[in-house]
Amino acid sequence: MNKRVTLKLYEGSLTEGFSVILQMGDEGKSPVLELSGRLPASPVLSKQYQQWQTAYRQQDPLHSPHRIKAVETGLPTNVAMVEDCHRLSAQLGETFNTWLRSALFRPVRDKLLERLQPNETTQLILQTQDTTVQRLPWHLWEICSRYPALEIALSAPVYESADISAVSSRDRVRILAIFGNDKDLDTATDRTLLKALPHAEIQYLQEPDRPTLDACLWDQKGWDILFFAGHSATPEGVGELSINRNDTITIAQLKHSLRKAVSRGLKIAIFNSCDGVGLAQSLADLRLSQIIVMREVVSDRVAHTFLKSFLAAFSRGEALYLAVREAREKLYALEDIFPCASWLPIIYHNPADLSPHWQDLSTQNLPDQAISTQALSSQAMLQPAEGSPSRRLSRLLLSQLGVVIALLGIQSFGWFQGWELKMFDQLMRLREKENRDPRIVVVEVTEDDVRSQPGADTRRGSLSDKALLAALTTLETLKPRLIGLDIYRDFPVRADEPMLKTALAEMDNLIMVCEGSDESINKAGISPPQGVPPDRVGFIDAVTDPDGVLRRQLFYITQAASSPCQSSVNLSALLALRYLAADGINFDEESLQLGKTMLTPLEANDGGYHNIYAEGYQLLLNYRNLDDPADIAERVTLAELLSGNVSEAAFLDRIVLIGTTASSFKDALPTPYSRGLTTENQTSGVFLQAHMISQLLSAALGERALLRTWPQWGEILWLLVWIGAGGVIAFSWNRQNSQRTANGRILLALLSAELGLLGLCWLLLAKAHYWVPWVPAAIAPVAVVVTDKFVVDR
């Protein structure tokens, strides 16, 4: 229920001051509070208002058509001086608020501040017969800025309810639209705006003569709204309408027909014309419920902008007061070229009646049947708004279809891939922390090891022949199940180390590496060590994403015939398969079954990827979630291994990886856990191989699932779900009675949808091990709402 505040000014004038009575209560009920006060004399207000009015109506020296004014004939034709208007309006507003902050009026003002609530819809009715006080800019009162759901209306001091006869039942709002003398005016836009109203029956009268107008007002069915566009004026305080090029009439001349229209249900009169204060005062005597007029002369553009905004807000279910406030506040955007445009709209209210809503005007109107709120220029017209729910749904489906096509089109060009990969990394980091893999030990060749290892002066890489032989000899006593040497040895063993040559050729648990060639990037490849059987050589080629991050494991690939490396299985896969085979778990190459897991190769457009290089068998790399990717396994340095300060238990039956972590050899890549692409944020290749081995072992044993993606139809269905979510939100927007409520709820709904989407993506990745596209799903609900509101509605 709306709150009603009545402020009665009586027994006085601006030169003498006023006695004031404040009444507060709910609309339609007796006041629950009454307070007396006083406003002091302020003759300067009257003088400043006259100065502002003169400047407002004064002709622009450049003859700009921005402002129409009242000339001798009473018909507005041109504009006022912009700078004077701005200066005098600011001066008048300051004096006006100083008057309302006076000590005599403070008890009234304080009571208002005490009892009003910021979000409570409030009608503040000013009752006074002083014409100058009625014309003052009451919307500038600081009370209005404090309370966004409050609007001020004017009322005559004496009022009574209209004598309403039986009103005929009607399922449409009946509007009588009168288009009077429109010389130099654009009334076609007013007509277009009215046509856009939902469930409205409108009769148009174009420059009618008086008998025709009189007859229409007497219509037996009655009218809900009377609308006038054309020239009007208030000479000597009497409102006049120019109904055609030859005839000008006063409200008094239409008294009998208007009174009959009121008795048959006429509730609202809207005069989208100039200088309508006199019209409102005359109509108030006829007990009409609500009258909306312009206090001064008004330009076409201001009149159209106000009418468009008011009809949009009122027809979607806003209270008339709030609809006028919203439309008035939208005029602020025009004040650079139309000074004081927001001053013009005024409500005259008969306090004996309740303020009507659009849905009160007919028996079948619904709040969601609002007209479109798209922007309107002086040339652009509103398109018809949706009416029935089926029409609303069809337009909504159109917006959803457009979003689906747009998102799938954008996705097909791969423009989402970068964002998808960043979100993938973030979700990977948000998973629960995991422990090291106890089946792997990493022997790292550090920078100190490179310099101080045995035979450092004769080394031909990061590891000398003497140091490698010593490491292998030591490891043989520790009895690991497998040893993987993640260091290139494309050169022969030195002649003075024959035992190393024998070890490389005969150690069945030792796996060595090579690298394939790639002519597309002029990569020559690296040969395997001499004398090592091919079945003990694995390639260590890596496939990084466009941003340089390693997110995929290359399991198998067919090497080019010209490549010096002919191994088709990755080092990590070869070690994992041999480790599992020792436990009786073998890989079925036809079904791609490895233990308890089916290996499903990654395709070029799976997940968030678009047209990636997907040759061979590639798997998404399910890193163990550690604070540091290098903490994947127990680590010892080469020096520690060779010193003998290690236990057999630490190596027994495990996979030992030997690799270089010295930064001088640049064997490192960024991972999803890297905070940048600098060397300091990258992970050495030996630890990356450890993650790959761990992934395959855990998947085969059913301990950790591989990361998977949905098929294409699943990803499209996923997108449609979020398109549908956007549709639900957009549909609920149009079912709200209040624009503020609708905007707040739609923002909350979109925020909830986005948070829900993020949570689902994390849950699917962390618990179900599915990587699903996030970007198009995140854009979908927002795009549907925006498209439905600002594109389809246009």
GROMACS .gro file of N, CA and C in nm, residues 184-292:
model
  327
  184ASP      N    1   0.372   2.330  -3.684
  184ASP     CA    2   0.513   2.329  -3.641
  184ASP      C    3   0.542   2.224  -3.532
  185LEU      N    4   0.449   2.132  -3.509
  185LEU     CA    5   0.469   2.028  -3.408
  185LEU      C    6   0.472   1.891  -3.475
  186ASP      N    7   0.532   1.795  -3.405
  186ASP     CA    8   0.534   1.655  -3.451
  186ASP      C    9   0.444   1.574  -3.359
  187THR      N   10   0.318   1.562  -3.396
  187THR     CA   11   0.226   1.480  -3.316
  187THR      C   12   0.219   1.337  -3.367
  188ALA      N   13   0.284   1.309  -3.481
  188ALA     CA   14   0.284   1.171  -3.533
  188ALA      C   15   0.354   1.077  -3.436
  189THR      N   16   0.460   1.127  -3.370
  189THR     CA   17   0.530   1.043  -3.273
  189THR      C   18   0.441   1.011  -3.154
  190ASP      N   19   0.361   1.109  -3.108
  190ASP     CA   20   0.267   1.083  -2.999
  190ASP      C   21   0.171   0.970  -3.038
  191ARG      N   22   0.124   0.974  -3.161
  191ARG     CA   23   0.032   0.872  -3.208
  191ARG      C   24   0.100   0.734  -3.208
  192THR      N   25   0.225   0.730  -3.255
  192THR     CA   26   0.299   0.602  -3.258
  192THR      C   27   0.319   0.546  -3.118
  193LEU      N   28   0.350   0.633  -3.023
  193LEU     CA   29   0.369   0.588  -2.885
  193LEU      C   30   0.242   0.530  -2.827
  194LEU      N   31   0.129   0.593  -2.855
  194LEU     CA   32   0.001   0.542  -2.804
  194LEU      C   33  -0.033   0.408  -2.867
  195LYS      N   34  -0.003   0.393  -2.996
  195LYS     CA   35  -0.033   0.267  -3.064
  195LYS      C   36   0.041   0.150  -3.002
  196ALA      N   37   0.155   0.178  -2.940
  196ALA     CA   38   0.236   0.070  -2.883
  196ALA      C   39   0.182   0.017  -2.751
  197LEU      N   40   0.080   0.082  -2.695
  197LEU     CA   41   0.026   0.037  -2.566
  197LEU      C   42  -0.043  -0.098  -2.580
  198PRO      N   43  -0.023  -0.187  -2.483
  198PRO     CA   44  -0.088  -0.319  -2.488
  198PRO      C   45  -0.234  -0.311  -2.443
  199HIS      N   46  -0.318  -0.390  -2.505
  199HIS     CA   47  -0.458  -0.403  -2.465
  199HIS      C   48  -0.525  -0.268  -2.446
  200ALA      N   49  -0.507  -0.183  -2.542
  200ALA     CA   50  -0.568  -0.050  -2.537
  200ALA      C   51  -0.656  -0.030  -2.659
  201GLU      N   52  -0.773   0.029  -2.636
  201GLU     CA   53  -0.863   0.069  -2.745
  201GLU      C   54  -0.855   0.219  -2.756
  202ILE      N   55  -0.804   0.268  -2.866
  202ILE     CA   56  -0.776   0.411  -2.880
  202ILE      C   57  -0.861   0.469  -2.993
  203GLN      N   58  -0.925   0.580  -2.966
  203GLN     CA   59  -0.995   0.655  -3.071
  203GLN      C   60  -0.920   0.785  -3.093
  204TYR      N   61  -0.882   0.808  -3.217
  204TYR     CA   62  -0.804   0.926  -3.252
  204TYR      C   63  -0.894   1.033  -3.312
  205LEU      N   64  -0.879   1.154  -3.263
  205LEU     CA   65  -0.949   1.270  -3.321
  205LEU      C   66  -0.843   1.366  -3.372
  206GLN      N   67  -0.838   1.385  -3.503
  206GLN     CA   68  -0.738   1.474  -3.564
  206GLN      C   69  -0.802   1.608  -3.594
  207GLU      N   70  -0.759   1.711  -3.519
  207GLU     CA   71  -0.812   1.847  -3.534
  207GLU      C   72  -0.964   1.846  -3.541
  208PRO      N   73  -1.031   1.794  -3.437
  208PRO     CA   74  -1.177   1.788  -3.441
  208PRO      C   75  -1.240   1.926  -3.422
  209ASP      N   76  -1.363   1.941  -3.466
  209ASP     CA   77  -1.438   2.061  -3.428
  209ASP      C   78  -1.503   2.035  -3.294
  210ARG      N   79  -1.561   2.136  -3.237
  210ARG     CA   80  -1.613   2.122  -3.101
  210ARG      C   81  -1.727   2.021  -3.093
  211PRO      N   82  -1.824   2.019  -3.185
  211PRO     CA   83  -1.932   1.920  -3.174
  211PRO      C   84  -1.880   1.776  -3.176
  212THR      N   85  -1.781   1.750  -3.261
  212THR     CA   86  -1.725   1.614  -3.268
  212THR      C   87  -1.657   1.577  -3.137
  213LEU      N   88  -1.581   1.670  -3.083
  213LEU     CA   89  -1.513   1.644  -2.956
  213LEU      C   90  -1.615   1.622  -2.845
  214ASP      N   91  -1.716   1.704  -2.842
  214ASP     CA   92  -1.820   1.693  -2.740
  214ASP      C   93  -1.891   1.557  -2.747
  215ALA      N   94  -1.921   1.516  -2.868
  215ALA     CA   95  -1.991   1.389  -2.886
  215ALA      C   96  -1.906   1.271  -2.839
  216CYS      N   97  -1.780   1.275  -2.866
  216CYS     CA   98  -1.690   1.165  -2.824
  216CYS      C   99  -1.679   1.159  -2.672
  217LEU      N  100  -1.673   1.274  -2.607
  217LEU     CA  101  -1.665   1.274  -2.461
  217LEU      C  102  -1.791   1.216  -2.397
  218TRP      N  103  -1.904   1.224  -2.468
  218TRP     CA  104  -2.030   1.171  -2.417
  218TRP      C  105  -2.045   1.021  -2.447
  219ASP      N  106  -1.947   0.961  -2.505
  219ASP     CA  107  -1.957   0.820  -2.545
  219ASP      C  108  -2.009   0.733  -2.429
  220GLN      N  109  -2.108   0.648  -2.460
  220GLN     CA  110  -2.172   0.567  -2.357
  220GLN      C  111  -2.076   0.469  -2.289
  221LYS      N  112  -1.978   0.418  -2.363
  221LYS     CA  113  -1.885   0.320  -2.306
  221LYS      C  114  -1.790   0.384  -2.204
  222GLY      N  115  -1.771   0.515  -2.213
  222GLY     CA  116  -1.681   0.582  -2.123
  222GLY      C  117  -1.535   0.570  -2.165
  223TRP      N  118  -1.451   0.649  -2.102
  223TRP     CA  119  -1.308   0.651  -2.131
  223TRP      C  120  -1.230   0.635  -2.002
  224ASP      N  121  -1.113   0.577  -2.013
  224ASP     CA  122  -1.022   0.567  -1.898
  224ASP      C  123  -0.919   0.680  -1.897
  225ILE      N  124  -0.871   0.714  -2.016
  225ILE     CA  125  -0.765   0.815  -2.028
  225ILE      C  126  -0.803   0.913  -2.138
  226LEU      N  127  -0.784   1.041  -2.109
  226LEU     CA  128  -0.797   1.146  -2.210
  226LEU      C  129  -0.659   1.198  -2.241
  227PHE      N  130  -0.623   1.199  -2.369
  227PHE     CA  131  -0.489   1.243  -2.409
  227PHE      C  132  -0.504   1.358  -2.509
  228PHE      N  133  -0.421   1.462  -2.490
  228PHE     CA  134  -0.422   1.574  -2.584
  228PHE      C  135  -0.279   1.607  -2.625
  229ALA      N  136  -0.258   1.625  -2.754
  229ALA     CA  137  -0.131   1.674  -2.808
  229ALA      C  138  -0.162   1.784  -2.908
  230GLY      N  139  -0.091   1.892  -2.897
  230GLY     CA  140  -0.115   2.008  -2.984
  230GLY      C  141  -0.075   2.133  -2.910
  231HIS      N  142  -0.125   2.246  -2.955
  231HIS     CA  143  -0.093   2.373  -2.890
  231HIS      C  144  -0.190   2.400  -2.776
  232SER      N  145  -0.136   2.448  -2.665
  232SER     CA  146  -0.219   2.493  -2.553
  232SER      C  147  -0.147   2.607  -2.485
  233ALA      N  148  -0.218   2.680  -2.401
  233ALA     CA  149  -0.159   2.794  -2.330
  233ALA      C  150  -0.249   2.828  -2.212
  234THR      N  151  -0.198   2.916  -2.123
  234THR     CA  152  -0.275   2.960  -2.006
  234THR      C  153  -0.272   3.112  -1.999
  235PRO      N  154  -0.338   3.181  -2.091
  235PRO     CA  155  -0.342   3.329  -2.082
  235PRO      C  156  -0.431   3.372  -1.966
  236GLU      N  157  -0.377   3.461  -1.882
  236GLU     CA  158  -0.451   3.515  -1.768
  236GLU      C  159  -0.505   3.405  -1.678
  237GLY      N  160  -0.429   3.296  -1.665
  237GLY     CA  161  -0.466   3.191  -1.572
  237GLY      C  162  -0.574   3.097  -1.620
  238VAL      N  163  -0.620   3.111  -1.743
  238VAL     CA  164  -0.727   3.025  -1.794
  238VAL      C  165  -0.666   2.932  -1.900
  239GLY      N  166  -0.680   2.799  -1.880
  239GLY     CA  167  -0.625   2.704  -1.975
  239GLY      C  168  -0.705   2.697  -2.104
  240GLU      N  169  -0.633   2.699  -2.218
  240GLU     CA  170  -0.699   2.694  -2.349
  240GLU      C  171  -0.635   2.585  -2.435
  241LEU      N  172  -0.719   2.518  -2.514
  241LEU     CA  173  -0.674   2.417  -2.607
  241LEU      C  174  -0.703   2.463  -2.748
  242SER      N  175  -0.602   2.454  -2.834
  242SER     CA  176  -0.622   2.482  -2.976
  242SER      C  177  -0.656   2.350  -3.043
  243ILE      N  178  -0.787   2.321  -3.058
  243ILE     CA  179  -0.828   2.188  -3.105
  243ILE      C  180  -0.816   2.173  -3.257
  244ASN      N  181  -0.809   2.285  -3.330
  244ASN     CA  182  -0.781   2.281  -3.473
  244ASN      C  183  -0.722   2.415  -3.514
  245ARG      N  184  -0.698   2.434  -3.639
  245ARG     CA  185  -0.630   2.557  -3.685
  245ARG      C  186  -0.713   2.683  -3.658
  246ASN      N  187  -0.843   2.666  -3.637
  246ASN     CA  188  -0.931   2.783  -3.624
  246ASN      C  189  -0.993   2.800  -3.487
  247ASP      N  190  -1.006   2.692  -3.410
  247ASP     CA  191  -1.083   2.696  -3.286
  247ASP      C  192  -0.996   2.674  -3.164
  248THR      N  193  -1.012   2.761  -3.067
  248THR     CA  194  -0.949   2.747  -2.937
  248THR      C  195  -1.059   2.748  -2.832
  249ILE      N  196  -1.061   2.650  -2.743
  249ILE     CA  197  -1.166   2.641  -2.643
  249ILE      C  198  -1.104   2.628  -2.505
  250THR      N  199  -1.183   2.659  -2.403
  250THR     CA  200  -1.139   2.645  -2.264
  250THR      C  201  -1.201   2.518  -2.205
  251ILE      N  202  -1.150   2.478  -2.092
  251ILE     CA  203  -1.205   2.363  -2.023
  251ILE      C  204  -1.349   2.390  -1.981
  252ALA      N  205  -1.375   2.515  -1.944
  252ALA     CA  206  -1.511   2.550  -1.902
  252ALA      C  207  -1.612   2.523  -2.013
  253GLN      N  208  -1.573   2.544  -2.136
  253GLN     CA  209  -1.664   2.521  -2.248
  253GLN      C  210  -1.695   2.372  -2.267
  254LEU      N  211  -1.609   2.286  -2.214
  254LEU     CA  212  -1.630   2.141  -2.223
  254LEU      C  213  -1.678   2.084  -2.090
  255LYS      N  214  -1.719   2.170  -1.998
  255LYS     CA  215  -1.749   2.128  -1.862
  255LYS      C  216  -1.849   2.013  -1.856
  256HIS      N  217  -1.960   2.023  -1.926
  256HIS     CA  218  -2.065   1.923  -1.914
  256HIS      C  219  -2.023   1.788  -1.972
  257SER      N  220  -1.961   1.793  -2.087
  257SER     CA  221  -1.919   1.667  -2.149
  257SER      C  222  -1.806   1.601  -2.070
  258LEU      N  223  -1.713   1.682  -2.018
  258LEU     CA  224  -1.606   1.626  -1.937
  258LEU      C  225  -1.659   1.568  -1.806
  259ARG      N  226  -1.755   1.634  -1.745
  259ARG     CA  227  -1.812   1.583  -1.621
  259ARG      C  228  -1.879   1.448  -1.645
  260LYS      N  229  -1.948   1.435  -1.759
  260LYS     CA  230  -2.012   1.308  -1.792
  260LYS      C  231  -1.906   1.200  -1.816
  261ALA      N  232  -1.796   1.237  -1.882
  261ALA     CA  233  -1.688   1.140  -1.904
  261ALA      C  234  -1.629   1.093  -1.772
  262VAL      N  235  -1.615   1.185  -1.675
  262VAL     CA  236  -1.564   1.148  -1.543
  262VAL      C  237  -1.660   1.052  -1.474
  263SER      N  238  -1.789   1.079  -1.483
  263SER     CA  239  -1.888   0.992  -1.419
  263SER      C  240  -1.890   0.854  -1.482
  264ARG      N  241  -1.845   0.842  -1.604
  264ARG     CA  242  -1.843   0.712  -1.674
  264ARG      C  243  -1.704   0.645  -1.669
  265GLY      N  244  -1.619   0.694  -1.584
  265GLY     CA  245  -1.494   0.622  -1.559
  265GLY      C  246  -1.367   0.693  -1.598
  266LEU      N  247  -1.371   0.812  -1.653
  266LEU     CA  248  -1.248   0.882  -1.690
  266LEU      C  249  -1.166   0.911  -1.564
  267LYS      N  250  -1.044   0.862  -1.561
  267LYS     CA  251  -0.959   0.875  -1.442
  267LYS      C  252  -0.836   0.960  -1.465
  268ILE      N  253  -0.784   0.959  -1.586
  268ILE     CA  254  -0.655   1.025  -1.611
  268ILE      C  255  -0.667   1.115  -1.733
  269ALA      N  256  -0.611   1.235  -1.722
  269ALA     CA  257  -0.599   1.325  -1.837
  269ALA      C  258  -0.452   1.360  -1.854
  270ILE      N  259  -0.401   1.345  -1.975
  270ILE     CA  260  -0.260   1.375  -2.004
  270ILE      C  261  -0.257   1.482  -2.112
  271PHE      N  262  -0.197   1.595  -2.080
  271PHE     CA  263  -0.185   1.703  -2.178
  271PHE      C  264  -0.037   1.718  -2.211
  272ASN      N  265   0.001   1.657  -2.323
  272ASN     CA  266   0.140   1.663  -2.367
  272ASN      C  267   0.158   1.787  -2.453
  273SER      N  268   0.133   1.901  -2.388
  273SER     CA  269   0.131   2.029  -2.459
  273SER      C  270   0.184   2.136  -2.366
  274CYS      N  271   0.191   2.258  -2.414
  274CYS     CA  272   0.258   2.366  -2.340
  274CYS      C  273   0.168   2.430  -2.235
  275ASP      N  274   0.236   2.478  -2.128
  275ASP     CA  275   0.174   2.570  -2.032
  275ASP      C  276   0.039   2.519  -1.983
  276GLY      N  277   0.043   2.399  -1.919
  276GLY     CA  278  -0.083   2.333  -1.886
  276GLY      C  279  -0.132   2.353  -1.745
  277VAL      N  280  -0.072   2.443  -1.666
  277VAL     CA  281  -0.115   2.461  -1.528
  277VAL      C  282  -0.260   2.507  -1.521
  278GLY      N  283  -0.297   2.599  -1.608
  278GLY     CA  284  -0.436   2.646  -1.609
  278GLY      C  285  -0.533   2.534  -1.645
  279LEU      N  286  -0.493   2.448  -1.738
  279LEU     CA  287  -0.578   2.335  -1.774
  279LEU      C  288  -0.601   2.245  -1.653
  280ALA      N  289  -0.494   2.217  -1.576
  280ALA     CA  290  -0.506   2.130  -1.459
  280ALA      C  291  -0.596   2.191  -1.353
  281GLN      N  292  -0.582   2.321  -1.329
  281GLN     CA  293  -0.665   2.386  -1.227
  281GLN      C  294  -0.813   2.381  -1.266
  282SER      N  295  -0.841   2.398  -1.393
  282SER     CA  296  -0.981   2.393  -1.439
  282SER      C  297  -1.037   2.252  -1.430
  283LEU      N  298  -0.956   2.153  -1.468
  283LEU     CA  299  -1.002   2.014  -1.464
  283LEU      C  300  -1.019   1.965  -1.321
  284ALA      N  301  -0.939   2.017  -1.227
  284ALA     CA  302  -0.952   1.975  -1.088
  284ALA      C  303  -1.091   2.006  -1.035
  285ASP      N  304  -1.151   2.114  -1.083
  285ASP     CA  305  -1.287   2.148  -1.039
  285ASP      C  306  -1.390   2.046  -1.083
  286LEU      N  307  -1.354   1.966  -1.186
  286LEU     CA  308  -1.446   1.865  -1.237
  286LEU      C  309  -1.425   1.730  -1.168
  287ARG      N  310  -1.342   1.725  -1.064
  287ARG     CA  311  -1.320   1.609  -0.978
  287ARG      C  312  -1.250   1.495  -1.054
  288LEU      N  313  -1.172   1.530  -1.154
  288LEU     CA  314  -1.096   1.428  -1.225
  288LEU      C  315  -0.982   1.377  -1.135
  289SER      N  316  -0.958   1.246  -1.137
  289SER     CA  317  -0.865   1.184  -1.042
  289SER      C  318  -0.721   1.229  -1.062
  290GLN      N  319  -0.667   1.210  -1.182
  290GLN     CA  320  -0.525   1.238  -1.207
  290GLN      C  321  -0.510   1.320  -1.335
  291ILE      N  322  -0.429   1.425  -1.326
  291ILE     CA  323  -0.405   1.511  -1.442
  291ILE      C  324  -0.253   1.530  -1.453
  292ILE      N  325  -0.201   1.507  -1.571
  292ILE     CA  326  -0.058   1.527  -1.595
  292ILE      C  327  -0.043   1.636  -1.701
   0.00000   0.00000   0.00000
